[in-house]
Coordinates of C-alpha atoms and ligand atoms in Angstrom, one line a residue:
X404 CA 28.0 -40.3 -12.3
X405 CA 26.8 -39.9 -8.7
X406 CA 23.2 -38.7 -8.2
X407 CA 24.5 -35.7 -6.2
X408 CA 26.9 -34.6 -8.9
X409 CA 24.2 -35.0 -11.5
X410 CA 21.8 -32.8 -9.5
X411 CA 24.5 -30.2 -9.0
X412 CA 25.2 -30.1 -12.8
X413 CA 21.5 -29.7 -13.5
X414 CA 21.3 -26.9 -10.9
X415 CA 24.2 -25.0 -12.3
X416 CA 22.8 -25.3 -15.9
X417 CA 19.5 -23.9 -14.7
X418 CA 21.3 -21.1 -12.9
X419 CA 23.3 -20.2 -16.0
X420 CA 20.2 -20.1 -18.2
X421 CA 18.3 -17.9 -15.8
X422 CA 21.4 -15.6 -15.3
X423 CA 21.3 -14.7 -18.9
X424 CA 18.1 -12.6 -18.4
X425 CA 17.9 -12.1 -14.7
X426 CA 20.2 -10.7 -12.1
X427 CA 20.5 -10.9 -8.4
X428 CA 20.2 -7.4 -6.9
X429 CA 21.6 -7.3 -3.4
X430 CA 21.3 -4.5 -0.8
X431 CA 22.0 -4.0 2.9
X432 CA 19.5 -2.0 5.0
X433 CA 20.9 -0.6 8.3
X434 CA 17.9 0.5 10.3
X435 CA 18.9 3.0 13.0
X436 CA 18.3 6.3 14.6
X437 CA 18.7 9.4 12.5
X438 CA 18.4 13.0 13.8
X439 CA 16.8 15.3 11.3
X440 CA 15.8 19.0 11.5
X441 CA 12.3 19.6 10.2
X442 CA 9.7 22.4 10.9
X443 CA 12.0 24.3 13.3
X444 CA 13.1 21.5 15.6
X445 CA 15.3 18.4 15.7
X446 CA 13.7 15.0 15.8
X447 CA 15.2 11.5 16.2
X448 CA 13.6 9.2 13.7
X449 CA 14.1 5.6 12.7
X450 CA 15.5 5.4 9.1
X451 CA 17.3 3.1 6.7
X452 CA 20.9 3.8 5.7
X453 CA 20.7 7.3 7.2
X454 CA 18.2 8.9 4.7
X455 CA 14.6 9.9 4.5
X456 CA 13.1 8.5 2.3
X457 CA 15.3 5.4 2.4
X458 CA 17.1 4.0 -0.6
X459 CA 15.4 3.5 -4.0
X460 CA 15.7 -0.1 -5.1
X461 CA 15.9 -0.7 -8.8
X462 CA 15.4 -4.1 -10.4
X463 CA 14.2 -5.5 -13.7
X464 CA 11.3 -7.9 -14.0
X465 CA 12.7 -11.4 -13.5
X466 CA 15.5 -10.3 -11.1
X467 CA 15.9 -11.7 -7.6
X468 CA 16.1 -9.1 -4.8
X469 CA 18.1 -9.9 -1.7
X470 CA 18.0 -7.4 1.1
X471 CA 19.9 -7.9 4.3
X472 CA 18.2 -6.0 7.1
X473 CA 20.3 -5.1 10.1
X474 CA 18.2 -3.8 13.0
X475 CA 20.4 -1.3 14.7
X476 CA 17.4 0.6 16.0
X477 CA 15.8 0.4 19.5
X478 CA 12.6 -1.0 18.0
X479 CA 11.4 -4.3 16.6
X480 CA 11.5 -4.1 12.8
X481 CA 10.0 -5.9 9.7
X482 CA 10.1 -4.7 6.1
X483 CA 7.2 -5.3 3.7
X484 CA 7.6 -5.1 -0.1
X485 CA 4.3 -3.5 -0.9
X486 CA 2.7 -5.1 -3.9
X487 CA 5.3 -7.8 -4.6
X488 CA 3.5 -11.1 -5.4
X489 CA 6.0 -13.1 -3.3
X490 CA 5.2 -16.2 -5.3
X491 CA 6.3 -19.1 -3.0
X492 CA 8.3 -16.7 -1.0
X493 CA 5.7 -15.7 1.6
X494 CA 8.5 -15.8 4.3
X495 CA 9.8 -12.6 2.8
X496 CA 6.5 -10.7 2.8
X497 CA 7.1 -8.9 6.1
X498 CA 4.0 -8.0 8.0
X499 CA 4.7 -8.4 11.7
X500 CA 3.3 -11.6 13.2
X501 CA 1.5 -12.4 9.9
X502 CA 4.5 -13.9 8.0
X503 CA 7.2 -13.4 10.5
X504 CA 8.1 -12.5 14.0
X505 CA 9.9 -9.1 14.2
X506 CA 13.7 -8.6 13.8
X507 CA 14.6 -7.6 17.3
X508 CA 17.1 -4.8 18.0
X509 CA 20.6 -6.1 17.4
X510 CA 19.6 -8.9 15.0
X511 CA 19.1 -9.3 11.2
X512 CA 17.1 -11.1 8.6
X513 CA 17.6 -11.5 4.9
X514 CA 14.6 -11.0 2.6
X515 CA 15.0 -12.9 -0.6
X516 CA 12.5 -13.0 -3.4
X517 CA 12.0 -13.0 -7.2
X518 CA 10.2 -10.2 -8.9
X519 CA 8.2 -11.8 -11.6
X520 CA 5.2 -10.9 -13.9
X521 CA 4.9 -7.4 -12.6
X522 CA 6.6 -4.1 -13.5
X523 CA 6.2 -0.5 -12.6
X524 CA 6.4 1.4 -9.3
X525 CA 6.1 -0.3 -5.9
X526 CA 7.6 0.6 -2.6
X527 CA 8.9 -1.0 0.6
X528 CA 8.0 0.1 4.2
X529 CA 8.3 -1.1 7.8
X530 CA 5.3 -3.3 8.7
X531 CA 5.3 -3.1 12.5
X532 CA 3.7 -0.4 14.7
X533 CA 3.9 3.1 13.0
X534 CA 7.5 2.9 11.9
X535 CA 6.6 3.1 8.2
X536 CA 6.2 6.9 8.9
X537 CA 10.0 7.1 8.4
X538 CA 11.0 3.6 7.2
X539 CA 10.0 3.6 3.5
X540 CA 11.4 3.9 0.0
X541 CA 10.7 3.2 -3.7
X542 CA 11.0 -0.2 -5.4
X543 CA 11.2 0.3 -9.1
X544 CA 10.7 -2.6 -11.5
X545 CA 11.7 -1.9 -15.1
X546 CA 11.0 -4.3 -18.0
X547 CA 13.5 -7.0 -18.7
X548 CA 16.3 -6.0 -21.0
X549 CA 15.1 -6.1 -24.6
X550 CA 11.6 -5.2 -23.5
X551 CA 10.1 -1.7 -23.4
X552 CA 7.4 0.3 -21.8
X553 CA 4.0 0.3 -23.5
X554 CA 4.3 4.1 -23.8
X555 CA 6.9 6.4 -25.3
X556 CA 10.1 6.2 -23.4
X557 CA 10.5 9.2 -21.1
X558 CA 13.6 11.3 -21.1
X559 CA 13.9 10.9 -17.3
X560 CA 12.3 9.0 -14.4
X561 CA 11.7 10.6 -11.1
X562 CA 10.4 9.0 -7.9
X563 CA 8.0 11.3 -6.0
X564 CA 7.4 9.9 -2.5
X565 CA 4.6 11.6 -0.6
X566 CA 5.0 11.2 3.2
X567 CA 3.7 12.4 6.5
X568 CA 5.8 14.0 9.3
X569 CA 5.3 14.2 13.0
X570 CA 7.2 16.6 15.3
X571 CA 7.3 13.7 17.7
X572 CA 8.4 10.1 18.1
X573 CA 5.8 8.2 16.1
X574 CA 6.0 5.2 18.4
X575 CA 5.1 7.5 21.3
X576 CA 2.2 8.9 19.3
X577 CA 0.8 5.5 18.7
X578 CA 1.3 4.2 22.2
X579 CA -0.3 7.2 23.7
X580 CA -3.4 6.7 21.5
X581 CA -3.6 3.0 22.2
X582 CA -3.3 3.5 25.9
X583 CA -6.4 5.7 26.0
X584 CA -8.3 4.2 23.1
X585 CA -8.5 7.6 21.4
X586 CA -7.3 8.7 17.9
X587 CA -3.6 9.4 17.6
X588 CA -2.4 12.9 17.1
X589 CA -2.5 14.1 13.5
X590 CA 0.8 14.7 11.6
X591 CA 2.4 18.2 11.5
X592 CA 3.2 18.1 7.8
X593 CA 3.1 16.2 4.5
X594 CA 6.3 15.8 2.6
X595 CA 7.6 15.4 -1.0
X596 CA 10.7 13.2 -1.0
X597 CA 11.1 13.8 2.7
X598 CA 10.8 17.6 2.5
X599 CA 7.7 19.5 3.7
X600 CA 8.1 22.6 1.4
X601 CA 7.9 26.3 1.9
X602 CA 4.4 26.6 3.2
X603 CA 5.6 25.2 6.6
X604 CA 7.6 27.1 9.2
X605 CA 11.4 27.0 8.9
X606 CA 11.1 25.0 5.7
X607 CA 12.1 27.5 3.0
X608 CA 15.2 25.5 2.3
X609 CA 13.3 22.2 2.7
X610 CA 11.5 22.3 -0.6
X611 CA 11.9 19.5 -3.1
X612 CA 13.0 20.8 -6.5
X613 CA 12.9 19.1 -9.9
X614 CA 14.8 20.7 -12.8
X615 CA 13.3 20.1 -16.2
X616 CA 14.3 20.9 -19.7
X617 CA 11.9 22.5 -22.2
X618 CA 10.2 19.9 -24.4
X619 CA 11.4 16.9 -22.5
X620 CA 9.1 14.2 -21.0
X621 CA 9.4 12.9 -17.4
X622 CA 7.9 9.8 -15.8
X623 CA 6.9 10.7 -12.3
X624 CA 6.6 7.6 -10.1
X625 CA 4.2 8.9 -7.4
X626 CA 4.0 6.9 -4.2
X627 CA 1.6 7.7 -1.4
X628 CA 3.7 6.7 1.6
X629 CA 1.6 8.9 4.0
X630 CA 0.1 7.0 7.0
X631 CA -3.4 8.3 7.3
X632 CA -4.3 10.5 4.4
X633 CA -5.4 10.2 0.9
X634 CA -3.9 13.0 -1.2
X635 CA -4.6 15.2 -4.2
X636 CA -1.5 15.9 -6.3
X637 CA -1.2 18.6 -8.9
X638 CA 1.4 20.5 -10.9
X639 CA 0.5 24.0 -11.9
X640 CA -0.5 24.3 -15.6
X641 CA 0.7 20.8 -16.5
X642 CA -1.4 17.9 -17.6
X643 CA -0.4 14.4 -16.4
X644 CA -0.9 11.2 -18.3
X645 CA -1.4 8.2 -16.0
X646 CA 0.3 5.1 -17.5
X647 CA 0.4 2.7 -14.6
X648 CA -1.0 2.3 -11.1
X649 CA 0.2 -0.2 -8.4
X650 CA 2.7 -1.6 -10.9
X651 CA 0.0 -2.4 -13.4
X652 CA -0.2 -0.6 -16.8
X653 CA -3.2 1.4 -17.5
X654 CA -4.7 2.9 -20.7
X655 CA -3.2 6.4 -20.8
X656 CA -5.5 8.7 -18.8
X657 CA -5.0 12.4 -19.0
X658 CA -5.7 14.5 -15.9
X659 CA -4.7 17.6 -14.1
X660 CA -5.1 16.0 -10.7
X661 CA -3.9 12.6 -9.3
X662 CA -5.8 11.2 -6.3
X663 CA -3.9 8.6 -4.3
X664 CA -4.5 6.7 -1.1
X665 CA -1.9 5.4 1.3
X666 CA -0.3 2.4 -0.3
X667 CA -1.1 3.3 -3.9
X668 CA 1.4 4.2 -6.6
X669 CA 0.6 6.3 -9.7
X670 CA 3.0 6.6 -12.7
X671 CA 2.4 9.7 -14.8
X672 CA 4.1 11.2 -17.8
X673 CA 4.5 15.0 -17.9
X674 CA 6.0 17.0 -20.7
X675 CA 7.7 20.3 -20.0
X676 CA 5.6 22.1 -22.6
X677 CA 4.7 25.3 -20.8
X678 CA 6.5 28.7 -21.0
X679 CA 9.9 28.5 -19.4
X680 CA 9.3 29.3 -15.7
X681 CA 8.7 27.6 -12.4
X682 CA 5.7 25.8 -11.2
X683 CA 4.7 24.4 -7.9
X684 CA 3.8 20.7 -7.5
X685 CA 1.6 20.2 -4.4
X686 CA -0.1 17.5 -2.4
X687 CA -3.1 18.3 -0.1
X688 CA -5.4 15.9 1.8
X689 CA -8.5 14.3 0.5
X690 CA -10.4 13.8 3.8
X691 CA -13.5 11.8 3.0
X692 CA -14.9 11.3 6.6
X693 CA -17.2 14.1 7.6
X694 CA -16.3 15.5 11.0
X695 CA -13.1 13.5 11.5
X696 CA -10.1 15.9 12.2
X697 CA -7.1 15.6 9.9
X698 CA -3.8 17.3 9.1
X699 CA -5.1 20.1 6.8
X700 CA -1.9 21.4 5.4
X701 CA -0.2 21.3 2.0
X702 CA 3.2 20.2 0.9
X703 CA 4.8 21.6 -2.2
X704 CA 7.9 21.3 -4.3
X705 CA 9.0 23.2 -7.4
X706 CA 9.2 22.2 -11.0
X707 CA 11.7 24.6 -12.5
X708 CA 12.6 24.9 -16.2
X709 CA 16.2 25.3 -17.2
X710 CA 16.8 29.0 -17.8
X711 CA 13.9 30.1 -15.7
X712 CA 14.2 33.5 -14.2
X713 CA 10.7 33.6 -12.7
X714 CA 10.8 35.0 -9.2
X715 CA 7.8 33.1 -7.8
X716 CA 6.5 29.7 -9.0
X717 CA 2.9 29.4 -10.1
X718 CA 0.7 27.6 -7.5
X719 CA -2.0 25.0 -8.7
X720 CA -5.5 25.4 -7.4
X721 CA -6.0 22.4 -5.1
X722 CA -9.4 20.6 -4.8
X723 CA -11.3 21.1 -1.5
X724 CA -10.4 18.6 1.1
X725 CA -13.8 16.9 0.9
X726 CA -14.0 16.9 -2.9
X727 CA -15.3 13.3 -3.3
X728 CA -16.5 13.9 -6.9
X729 CA -13.0 14.7 -8.0
X730 CA -11.6 11.7 -6.2
X731 CA -14.3 9.4 -7.6
X732 CA -13.9 10.7 -11.1
X733 CA -10.2 10.0 -11.0
X734 CA -10.4 6.5 -9.5
X735 CA -13.3 5.3 -11.5
X736 CA -11.9 6.5 -14.9
X737 CA -8.8 4.4 -14.7
X738 CA -8.8 1.3 -16.9
X739 CA -6.3 -1.5 -17.2
X740 CA -4.1 -2.1 -20.3
X741 CA -5.8 -5.3 -21.5
X742 CA -3.4 -7.3 -23.6
X743 CA -0.4 -5.2 -22.4
X744 CA 2.6 -6.6 -20.6
X745 CA 1.7 -9.0 -17.7
X746 CA -2.1 -8.5 -18.3
X747 CA -4.2 -11.2 -16.7
X748 CA -7.7 -11.6 -18.0
X749 CA -10.6 -11.3 -15.5
X750 CA -11.6 -14.6 -13.9
X751 CA -15.1 -15.4 -15.1
X752 CA -16.0 -18.3 -13.0
X753 CA -16.1 -17.6 -9.3
X754 CA -15.4 -20.1 -6.6
X755 CA -15.8 -17.9 -3.5
X756 CA -18.3 -15.0 -3.2
X757 CA -17.6 -12.7 -0.3
X758 CA -19.4 -9.6 0.9
X759 CA -17.2 -7.8 3.4
X760 CA -18.2 -4.7 5.4
X761 CA -15.4 -2.3 6.2
X762 CA -15.7 0.4 8.8
X763 CA -14.9 1.7 12.3
X764 CA -16.6 1.0 15.5
X765 CA -16.1 0.7 19.2
X766 CA -14.6 -1.6 21.9
X767 CA -15.4 -1.3 25.6
X768 CA -13.2 1.2 27.5
X769 CA -12.7 -1.4 30.2
X770 CA -12.4 -1.2 34.0
X771 CA -12.8 2.2 35.5
X772 CA -10.6 3.8 32.9
X773 CA -11.8 6.9 31.1
X774 CA -11.6 6.8 27.3
X775 CA -11.8 9.9 25.0
X776 CA -13.6 8.0 22.2
X777 CA -17.3 8.4 21.3
X778 CA -19.6 7.3 24.1
X779 CA -16.5 7.2 26.4
X780 CA -15.3 4.0 24.7
X781 CA -12.3 2.9 22.7
X782 CA -12.0 3.2 18.9
X783 CA -12.1 -0.1 17.1
X784 CA -12.6 -1.3 13.5
X785 CA -13.8 -4.4 11.8
X786 CA -14.5 -6.4 8.7
X787 CA -17.7 -8.4 8.8
X788 CA -18.1 -7.7 12.5
X789 CA -14.6 -9.3 13.3
X790 CA -12.1 -6.9 14.7
X791 CA -8.7 -8.4 13.8
X792 CA -6.0 -9.0 16.4
X793 CA -2.5 -10.1 15.6
X794 CA -1.3 -13.3 17.4
X795 CA 1.5 -12.9 19.9
X796 CA 3.4 -16.2 20.2
X797 CA 4.0 -17.4 16.7
X798 CA 3.5 -15.8 13.3
X799 CA 0.4 -17.0 11.3
X800 CA 2.6 -18.2 8.4
X801 CA 4.6 -20.4 10.8
X802 CA 1.4 -21.7 12.3
X803 CA 0.2 -22.5 8.7
X804 CA 3.5 -24.2 7.7
X805 CA 4.0 -26.2 10.9
X806 CA 0.4 -27.0 11.4
X807 CA 0.1 -25.3 14.8
X808 CA -3.5 -24.7 15.9
X809 CA -4.8 -21.9 18.1
X810 CA -2.8 -19.1 16.4
X811 CA -5.7 -18.2 14.1
X812 CA -9.3 -19.4 13.5
X813 CA -10.5 -20.4 10.0
X814 CA -13.9 -18.9 10.4
X815 CA -13.9 -15.5 8.8
X816 CA -17.5 -15.1 7.5
X817 CA -18.4 -14.7 3.8
X818 CA -21.0 -12.0 4.8
X819 CA -21.7 -9.9 7.9
X820 CA -23.7 -11.8 10.6
X821 CA -26.3 -9.1 10.7
X822 CA -27.6 -7.3 7.6
X823 CA -28.4 -3.7 8.0
X824 CA -28.7 -0.5 6.0
X825 CA -24.9 -0.1 5.8
X826 CA -24.5 3.4 4.6
X827 CA -27.5 5.0 6.3
X828 CA -26.3 7.8 8.5
X829 CA -29.0 7.0 11.1
X830 CA -27.1 3.8 12.1
X831 CA -23.9 5.6 12.8
X832 CA -24.4 5.6 16.6
X833 CA -26.3 2.3 16.9
X834 CA -24.7 0.7 19.9
X835 CA -26.0 -2.7 18.9
X836 CA -23.9 -2.6 15.7
X837 CA -20.8 -0.6 16.9
X838 CA -19.3 -3.2 19.2
X839 CA -17.5 -6.1 17.5
X840 CA -15.6 -9.0 19.0
X841 CA -11.8 -9.2 18.7
X842 CA -10.4 -12.3 16.9
X843 CA -7.7 -13.6 14.6
X844 CA -10.2 -14.9 12.1
X845 CA -9.1 -15.8 8.6
X846 CA -10.6 -17.0 5.4
X847 CA -9.2 -20.3 4.1
X848 CA -9.0 -20.6 0.3
X849 CA -8.1 -23.6 -1.9
X850 CA -5.1 -23.2 -4.1
X851 CA -6.2 -21.5 -7.3
X852 CA -9.6 -20.6 -6.0
X853 CA -11.1 -17.5 -7.7
X854 CA -12.5 -15.0 -5.3
X855 CA -14.9 -12.1 -5.7
X856 CA -15.2 -9.6 -2.9
X857 CA -17.8 -6.9 -2.5
X858 CA -16.2 -4.4 -0.1
X859 CA -19.0 -2.4 1.5
X860 CA -18.2 0.7 3.6
X861 CA -20.4 1.3 6.6
X862 CA -21.7 4.5 8.2
X863 CA -20.8 3.2 11.7
X864 CA -19.4 6.3 13.5
X865 CA -18.7 7.8 10.1
X866 CA -18.5 6.9 6.5
X867 CA -15.0 7.0 5.1
X868 CA -13.0 6.0 2.0
X869 CA -10.8 3.1 3.3
X870 CA -7.8 2.1 1.1
X871 CA -8.0 -1.7 1.4
X872 CA -4.8 -3.5 0.5
X873 CA -4.3 -7.2 -0.1
X874 CA -0.8 -8.8 0.2
X875 CA 0.4 -11.3 -2.3
X876 CA -2.2 -10.6 -5.1
X877 CA -3.3 -8.0 -7.5
X878 CA -7.0 -7.8 -8.1
X879 CA -9.2 -6.5 -10.9
X880 CA -11.5 -3.7 -9.8
X881 CA -14.8 -4.5 -11.6
X882 CA -17.0 -1.6 -10.4
X883 CA -17.4 0.9 -7.6
X884 CA -20.2 3.2 -6.4
X885 CA -22.0 4.9 -3.6
X886 CA -24.6 3.7 -1.1
X887 CA -25.4 0.0 -0.6
X888 CA -24.2 -2.5 -3.2
X889 CA -27.1 -3.8 -5.3
X890 CA -26.5 -7.4 -6.2
X891 CA -29.1 -7.3 -9.0
X892 CA -28.2 -4.2 -10.9
X893 CA -24.6 -3.4 -10.1
X894 CA -23.2 -6.5 -11.8
X895 CA -24.6 -5.2 -15.0
X896 CA -22.0 -2.5 -14.9
X897 CA -19.0 -4.8 -14.2
X898 CA -16.0 -4.1 -16.4
X899 CA -14.8 -7.5 -17.4
X900 CA -12.8 -6.3 -20.4
X901 CA -10.2 -3.8 -19.1
X902 CA -10.7 -3.1 -15.4
X903 CA -7.9 -1.5 -13.5
X904 CA -5.6 -3.9 -11.7
X905 CA -4.5 -2.8 -8.2
X906 CA -3.1 -4.0 -4.9
X907 CA -4.9 -1.2 -2.9
X908 CA -8.5 -0.1 -3.6
X909 CA -10.0 3.1 -2.1
X910 CA -13.5 1.9 -1.3
X911 CA -15.7 4.9 -2.0
X912 CA -16.8 6.8 1.1
X913 CA -20.3 5.5 2.0
X914 CA -20.0 3.1 -1.0
X915 CA -18.7 -0.1 -2.3
X916 CA -16.2 -1.7 -4.7
X917 CA -16.1 -5.2 -6.3
X918 CA -12.8 -6.9 -6.8
X919 CA -11.7 -10.3 -8.1
X920 CA -8.5 -12.3 -7.9
X921 CA -7.1 -15.9 -8.2
X922 CA -5.6 -17.3 -5.0
X923 CA -2.6 -18.8 -6.9
X924 CA 0.0 -18.4 -4.1
X925 CA 0.0 -20.6 -1.0
X926 CA 0.6 -18.9 2.3
X927 CA -0.9 -16.3 4.6
X928 CA -1.9 -13.0 3.0
X929 CA -2.9 -10.0 5.0
X930 CA -5.9 -7.9 3.9
X931 CA -6.2 -4.5 5.7
X932 CA -6.9 -0.9 5.6
X933 CA -3.8 1.1 4.6
X934 CA -4.8 4.0 6.8
X935 CA -2.3 3.1 9.5
X936 CA -4.5 4.3 12.3
X937 CA -7.1 1.6 11.5
X938 CA -4.7 -1.3 11.7
X939 CA -4.3 -1.7 15.4
X940 CA -8.0 -1.0 15.7
X941 CA -8.6 -4.2 13.8
X942 CA -9.6 -3.3 10.2
X943 CA -8.0 -6.4 8.8
X944 CA -8.3 -10.1 8.1
X945 CA -6.1 -12.6 6.3
X946 CA -6.4 -15.2 3.5
X947 CA -4.8 -18.6 4.2
X948 CA -4.2 -20.1 0.8
X949 CA -3.6 -23.9 0.9
X950 CA -0.8 -25.6 -0.9
X951 CA -1.6 -26.9 -4.4
X952 CA -0.8 -30.5 -5.6
X953 CA 2.7 -30.0 -6.9
X954 CA 6.1 -28.8 -5.5
X955 CA 5.6 -25.7 -7.7
X956 CA 2.4 -24.9 -5.8
X957 CA 3.7 -25.6 -2.3
X958 CA 5.2 -23.1 0.2
X959 CA 8.9 -24.1 0.8
X960 CA 10.2 -24.2 4.3
X961 CA 11.3 -20.9 6.1
X962 CA 14.8 -19.6 5.6
X963 CA 17.1 -20.6 8.5
X964 CA 17.4 -17.0 9.7
X965 CA 13.7 -16.3 10.0
X966 CA 13.4 -14.3 13.3
X967 CA 12.2 -16.2 16.3
X968 CA 9.5 -14.9 18.7
Ligands
C2O393 CU1 1.8 -1.5 2.5 CU2 0.3 -4.5 4.7 O1 1.0 -3.0 3.6

């Protein structure tokens, strides 16, 4: 038998055995202009397959997802599958200029990846400029057939996508801000499944409605797809039981409010156990930064019981917009489901200790321009005094794979160059600390290195809760608190038994969080603030994880249709 025939037979046998439990789920995304009527006016947006939110993708753990993206819009596009591990498939991760050059108007790219060792709610979104404002949707991973949830099976599952809406072209909003160095205009509304709800003008018939049956249980898959705001979410008179966050199971946690930062997902069970009637569900901002303007409005939808004749729904009492105690209570009470499906024990031996400051700052206004920012300068942001800039000629992952130097520099520091009293309000206008250099500085990690990061918020300009997201990995959240991290006493409170597992951590406002992960995936993995406004300012860095010793720990070559720059 020829060697080739033998290999083909082996390959088809392998394929047949994996087909038994896993499927290939294939979709086409047509990204193009869509005209929608919201808040009394018509707006042209960029959308996938003519809907907002875009299509919900449903797979089972073990499946392969194949999405053909056709860019029929006027803008460059990439799509990111937020929270997907992309084990050995970094070419499909999607952040613009990090893992790929953008799909230019008129061209296409096929994202192909396996969904393994994770289940729950994730989502997909554009990862170039501000387009994720309207280019987003749910990605739901159910257990393999024959496997079940580690909680009672709900009667129905419902995606709840919380979004943010501008009465403007979001690309114009961003470009205008970047031209002057100021902050972009705030949104005009929040939305539930694309609808603002009846507290906004002309939106009476733009209210999301969920019909429920008395006594039945519903799994709400809540996704914060907003750009720049953390949100409180409540349903009048109904308790929610959190069972999963960021596609990682949790110990059931009963609450009457969910707090969620951009990028995060929260799965909750609710039972229709209240008197037959109608109840508002609502989302309102958690704005942690004192003095920073934000969209202070509330979106709401209606939970209506079958047979209800109630004329007006009951409205939940929302927390105050600066209610940090409520936010902290929610975030810090979540625990992971140790021993549950896909549970990974906490790494105990640490190879890389990092202490990373996160916060905003300034960049020089430049020339004889006038800038509206503080001290007449431009807004900027940094991690460890490095303000991240995307490369322009070649994506970082291509530079990694083809060994091209000069695209990024492997010198991201393990600690800030200057130590200071990070959360002391007196340093907030210290000009010697506010200006940080621009760079494309990355942290290089050996394959399988274990990493601990203390994320420390700073008071530069203003303290703020930054939702920090890492691509390619989930991490354990060992502890979080306020003020400056104390390396002597805080480790005593690390949860090494059942910490929550996330892909996005809201670092407490004027505080810190400690996370750990194992760098078991070669490639380039972006780490950044998921408040979209902070990304072009530079609140980011990347991990470059080297290949391991075997083919199974080596990044394969890029697909043939990877977009060219
Ligand atoms: Cu949800 Cu880098 O993003």
